[in-house]
Amino acid sequence: MIPMKGRLIHALDGTLSSQPYGVHGECINSVDRMMINKHLLESAEKNPNVTMHFDHGLVQCDFDNRTAEFKKKDGSTVSVHADLILGADGVHSRTRQQLMRKSRIDFSQSYIDHAWVELTIPPTADGEYAMDAHHLHIWPRQTFMMIALPNLDKSFTVTLFMPWAKFDAIRTEADLLAFYDETFPDSIPVMGRDLLVSEYFKNVKGSLLQIKCRPYNYKDRVLIIGDAAHAMVPFYGQGMNCGMEDCTILDEILTAHLGPPSSPKSRRPSPAALAGALAAYSATRNPDVEAMCDLAMYNYVEMRSSVTKAGYLFRKKMEGWLHYLMPTKVVPLYTMVSFSRVPYAKALSRWRRQSRWFDIGRRVVEIVGWAAVAGAAFAIGTRAKTWRHVLNASRR
């Protein structure tokens, strides 16, 4: 895990500027996803009541009869009985598809007209980081951007985000190198031209997708969580966190409705009690995860464009200063989302309220400023007129 204290902005001319995440030294962390998966699997395996089956693809579910059919790697199928099916099977969730066939689910899916490709900045010749390892590096270019996050092996994982039309326009090695020479010139020495060309044309160009749906359950039979319930674009870095928070919220709601995990009511809940708990989870969780989907979309604009604008930088400075003086009264949006357990919908609502007050304050300052300028101009004009009268009188 590598702590990153802020964004490091790479301007077109190579100038670097740091934008800290918080006024109290807050950091986000660059974490190896494979290590997280390994840790979760190893932790699950320690529980005697957990059995893992790999290479089993879900085919279909019969929720009323509490069965699910899986297809194994050898092509054979197996049917299993389940008191409760918990679908955490990702953005293209088969569990969600089966749920939508059974129940009235509000569902929306939207692609944005941008794509991504993953690249690499390798370690230096002496095995060190090629750039500062304690920042998220961003090359903002208004309508597109490139970012880089540090890895434990001293490399950086680089991701280029831009419209599909720009990807389509790069067809040859010469096109790619000309594009990088023009838009990301300071990245070429640390990436290396050969590696850049090799990875760009070899690696898959991925789509960016957002999914919203509700409710997440059908009676006491099935519940979907994580990307299966709320897939979001990656620009806030909250996708995995949001999925893990799903588990925390679900655990809290199950405990509130059914009692502690070891209690008889929790171990053998009635269908009505479990259905009520799952319905409560859907109702509680949906506003927050939909707010997070919207925030993730908003943050793409902030990262690729706003971070270079004077108005954004002024507000960030002012909010940081006010938060330092009044830590509970004024809280920056990023702080609420990334460094607190404030529900996402509440964070969004509070940020919008703060934005209204900030805009009012800015207009007041502008009015006072213009009034001061007008007053000064009037005073100067009046004084000049007085002096003209004095001079004219002295000449007479």
PDB file of N, CA and C in Angstrom, residues 350-389:
ATOM      1  N   ARG A 350     -24.886  18.151   0.954  1.00  0.00           N
ATOM      2  CA  ARG A 350     -24.171  19.171   1.726  1.00  0.00           C
ATOM      3  C   ARG A 350     -23.244  19.986   0.832  1.00  0.00           C
ATOM      4  N   TRP A 351     -22.590  19.318  -0.114  1.00  0.00           N
ATOM      5  CA  TRP A 351     -21.695  20.033  -1.028  1.00  0.00           C
ATOM      6  C   TRP A 351     -22.468  21.026  -1.890  1.00  0.00           C
ATOM      7  N   ARG A 352     -23.642  20.618  -2.352  1.00  0.00           N
ATOM      8  CA  ARG A 352     -24.453  21.533  -3.155  1.00  0.00           C
ATOM      9  C   ARG A 352     -24.884  22.741  -2.327  1.00  0.00           C
ATOM     10  N   ARG A 353     -25.213  22.505  -1.051  1.00  0.00           N
ATOM     11  CA  ARG A 353     -25.591  23.614  -0.170  1.00  0.00           C
ATOM     12  C   ARG A 353     -24.394  24.544   0.059  1.00  0.00           C
ATOM     13  N   GLN A 354     -23.229  23.954   0.286  1.00  0.00           N
ATOM     14  CA  GLN A 354     -22.015  24.766   0.453  1.00  0.00           C
ATOM     15  C   GLN A 354     -21.707  25.552  -0.823  1.00  0.00           C
ATOM     16  N   SER A 355     -21.964  24.928  -1.972  1.00  0.00           N
ATOM     17  CA  SER A 355     -21.707  25.603  -3.248  1.00  0.00           C
ATOM     18  C   SER A 355     -22.585  26.830  -3.398  1.00  0.00           C
ATOM     19  N   ARG A 356     -23.865  26.705  -2.979  1.00  0.00           N
ATOM     20  CA  ARG A 356     -24.762  27.859  -3.063  1.00  0.00           C
ATOM     21  C   ARG A 356     -24.263  29.002  -2.191  1.00  0.00           C
ATOM     22  N   TRP A 357     -23.844  28.687  -0.962  1.00  0.00           N
ATOM     23  CA  TRP A 357     -23.327  29.729  -0.072  1.00  0.00           C
ATOM     24  C   TRP A 357     -22.029  30.308  -0.608  1.00  0.00           C
ATOM     25  N   PHE A 358     -21.195  29.451  -1.188  1.00  0.00           N
ATOM     26  CA  PHE A 358     -19.935  29.936  -1.746  1.00  0.00           C
ATOM     27  C   PHE A 358     -20.201  30.890  -2.907  1.00  0.00           C
ATOM     28  N   ASP A 359     -21.162  30.529  -3.760  1.00  0.00           N
ATOM     29  CA  ASP A 359     -21.504  31.401  -4.891  1.00  0.00           C
ATOM     30  C   ASP A 359     -22.071  32.733  -4.420  1.00  0.00           C
ATOM     31  N   ILE A 360     -22.927  32.672  -3.366  1.00  0.00           N
ATOM     32  CA  ILE A 360     -23.470  33.911  -2.817  1.00  0.00           C
ATOM     33  C   ILE A 360     -22.342  34.785  -2.267  1.00  0.00           C
ATOM     34  N   GLY A 361     -21.429  34.151  -1.524  1.00  0.00           N
ATOM     35  CA  GLY A 361     -20.305  34.901  -0.972  1.00  0.00           C
ATOM     36  C   GLY A 361     -19.428  35.508  -2.047  1.00  0.00           C
ATOM     37  N   ARG A 362     -19.222  34.737  -3.123  1.00  0.00           N
ATOM     38  CA  ARG A 362     -18.392  35.248  -4.216  1.00  0.00           C
ATOM     39  C   ARG A 362     -19.062  36.455  -4.876  1.00  0.00           C
ATOM     40  N   ARG A 363     -20.397  36.378  -5.065  1.00  0.00           N
ATOM     41  CA  ARG A 363     -21.106  37.503  -5.681  1.00  0.00           C
ATOM     42  C   ARG A 363     -21.065  38.734  -4.783  1.00  0.00           C
ATOM     43  N   VAL A 364     -21.194  38.511  -3.464  1.00  0.00           N
ATOM     44  CA  VAL A 364     -21.119  39.640  -2.531  1.00  0.00           C
ATOM     45  C   VAL A 364     -19.758  40.307  -2.618  1.00  0.00           C
ATOM     46  N   VAL A 365     -18.707  39.475  -2.638  1.00  0.00           N
ATOM     47  CA  VAL A 365     -17.350  40.021  -2.748  1.00  0.00           C
ATOM     48  C   VAL A 365     -17.201  40.789  -4.054  1.00  0.00           C
ATOM     49  N   GLU A 366     -17.741  40.226  -5.146  1.00  0.00           N
ATOM     50  CA  GLU A 366     -17.647  40.918  -6.432  1.00  0.00           C
ATOM     51  C   GLU A 366     -18.386  42.254  -6.399  1.00  0.00           C
ATOM     52  N   ILE A 367     -19.599  42.258  -5.786  1.00  0.00           N
ATOM     53  CA  ILE A 367     -20.375  43.499  -5.706  1.00  0.00           C
ATOM     54  C   ILE A 367     -19.650  44.536  -4.863  1.00  0.00           C
ATOM     55  N   VAL A 368     -19.142  44.069  -3.696  1.00  0.00           N
ATOM     56  CA  VAL A 368     -18.389  44.985  -2.829  1.00  0.00           C
ATOM     57  C   VAL A 368     -17.154  45.501  -3.545  1.00  0.00           C
ATOM     58  N   GLY A 369     -16.486  44.598  -4.274  1.00  0.00           N
ATOM     59  CA  GLY A 369     -15.284  45.002  -5.006  1.00  0.00           C
ATOM     60  C   GLY A 369     -15.593  46.049  -6.063  1.00  0.00           C
ATOM     61  N   TRP A 370     -16.669  45.772  -6.845  1.00  0.00           N
ATOM     62  CA  TRP A 370     -17.034  46.748  -7.870  1.00  0.00           C
ATOM     63  C   TRP A 370     -17.514  48.058  -7.245  1.00  0.00           C
ATOM     64  N   ALA A 371     -18.220  47.953  -6.109  1.00  0.00           N
ATOM     65  CA  ALA A 371     -18.654  49.166  -5.417  1.00  0.00           C
ATOM     66  C   ALA A 371     -17.450  49.969  -4.935  1.00  0.00           C
ATOM     67  N   ALA A 372     -16.433  49.253  -4.436  1.00  0.00           N
ATOM     68  CA  ALA A 372     -15.227  49.935  -3.980  1.00  0.00           C
ATOM     69  C   ALA A 372     -14.518  50.623  -5.139  1.00  0.00           C
ATOM     70  N   VAL A 373     -14.467  49.921  -6.285  1.00  0.00           N
ATOM     71  CA  VAL A 373     -13.839  50.515  -7.467  1.00  0.00           C
ATOM     72  C   VAL A 373     -14.615  51.750  -7.912  1.00  0.00           C
ATOM     73  N   ALA A 374     -15.963  51.621  -7.935  1.00  0.00           N
ATOM     74  CA  ALA A 374     -16.783  52.760  -8.342  1.00  0.00           C
ATOM     75  C   ALA A 374     -16.621  53.923  -7.366  1.00  0.00           C
ATOM     76  N   GLY A 375     -16.601  53.587  -6.057  1.00  0.00           N
ATOM     77  CA  GLY A 375     -16.426  54.624  -5.054  1.00  0.00           C
ATOM     78  C   GLY A 375     -15.091  55.321  -5.189  1.00  0.00           C
ATOM     79  N   ALA A 376     -14.041  54.538  -5.442  1.00  0.00           N
ATOM     80  CA  ALA A 376     -12.713  55.119  -5.611  1.00  0.00           C
ATOM     81  C   ALA A 376     -12.671  56.000  -6.849  1.00  0.00           C
ATOM     82  N   ALA A 377     -13.312  55.528  -7.925  1.00  0.00           N
ATOM     83  CA  ALA A 377     -13.332  56.326  -9.151  1.00  0.00           C
ATOM     84  C   ALA A 377     -14.078  57.635  -8.938  1.00  0.00           C
ATOM     85  N   PHE A 378     -15.210  57.543  -8.194  1.00  0.00           N
ATOM     86  CA  PHE A 378     -15.977  58.765  -7.913  1.00  0.00           C
ATOM     87  C   PHE A 378     -15.161  59.738  -7.070  1.00  0.00           C
ATOM     88  N   ALA A 379     -14.484  59.178  -6.051  1.00  0.00           N
ATOM     89  CA  ALA A 379     -13.679  60.029  -5.179  1.00  0.00           C
ATOM     90  C   ALA A 379     -12.552  60.697  -5.946  1.00  0.00           C
ATOM     91  N   ILE A 380     -11.901  59.914  -6.818  1.00  0.00           N
ATOM     92  CA  ILE A 380     -10.806  60.480  -7.618  1.00  0.00           C
ATOM     93  C   ILE A 380     -11.341  61.549  -8.546  1.00  0.00           C
ATOM     94  N   GLY A 381     -12.523  61.250  -9.166  1.00  0.00           N
ATOM     95  CA  GLY A 381     -13.121  62.243 -10.064  1.00  0.00           C
ATOM     96  C   GLY A 381     -13.503  63.508  -9.332  1.00  0.00           C
ATOM     97  N   THR A 382     -14.083  63.372  -8.124  1.00  0.00           N
ATOM     98  CA  THR A 382     -14.470  64.542  -7.334  1.00  0.00           C
ATOM     99  C   THR A 382     -13.255  65.354  -6.927  1.00  0.00           C
ATOM    100  N   ARG A 383     -12.187  64.629  -6.500  1.00  0.00           N
ATOM    101  CA  ARG A 383     -10.967  65.332  -6.094  1.00  0.00           C
ATOM    102  C   ARG A 383     -10.345  66.053  -7.276  1.00  0.00           C
ATOM    103  N   ALA A 384     -10.353  65.403  -8.427  1.00  0.00           N
ATOM    104  CA  ALA A 384      -9.784  66.043  -9.621  1.00  0.00           C
ATOM    105  C   ALA A 384     -10.569  67.298  -9.989  1.00  0.00           C
ATOM    106  N   LYS A 385     -11.899  67.206  -9.862  1.00  0.00           N
ATOM    107  CA  LYS A 385     -12.734  68.369 -10.182  1.00  0.00           C
ATOM    108  C   LYS A 385     -12.449  69.523  -9.213  1.00  0.00           C
ATOM    109  N   THR A 386     -12.252  69.171  -7.930  1.00  0.00           N
ATOM    110  CA  THR A 386     -11.941  70.200  -6.923  1.00  0.00           C
ATOM    111  C   THR A 386     -10.625  70.890  -7.238  1.00  0.00           C
ATOM    112  N   TRP A 387      -9.621  70.063  -7.604  1.00  0.00           N
ATOM    113  CA  TRP A 387      -8.318  70.643  -7.916  1.00  0.00           C
ATOM    114  C   TRP A 387      -8.386  71.550  -9.153  1.00  0.00           C
ATOM    115  N   ARG A 388      -9.234  71.168 -10.117  1.00  0.00           N
ATOM    116  CA  ARG A 388      -9.377  72.029 -11.293  1.00  0.00           C
ATOM    117  C   ARG A 388      -9.952  73.384 -10.910  1.00  0.00           C
ATOM    118  N   HIS A 389     -10.942  73.354 -10.009  1.00  0.00           N
ATOM    119  CA  HIS A 389     -11.529  74.625  -9.528  1.00  0.00           C
ATOM    120  C   HIS A 389     -10.471  75.479  -8.811  1.00  0.00           C
TER     121      HIS A 389
END
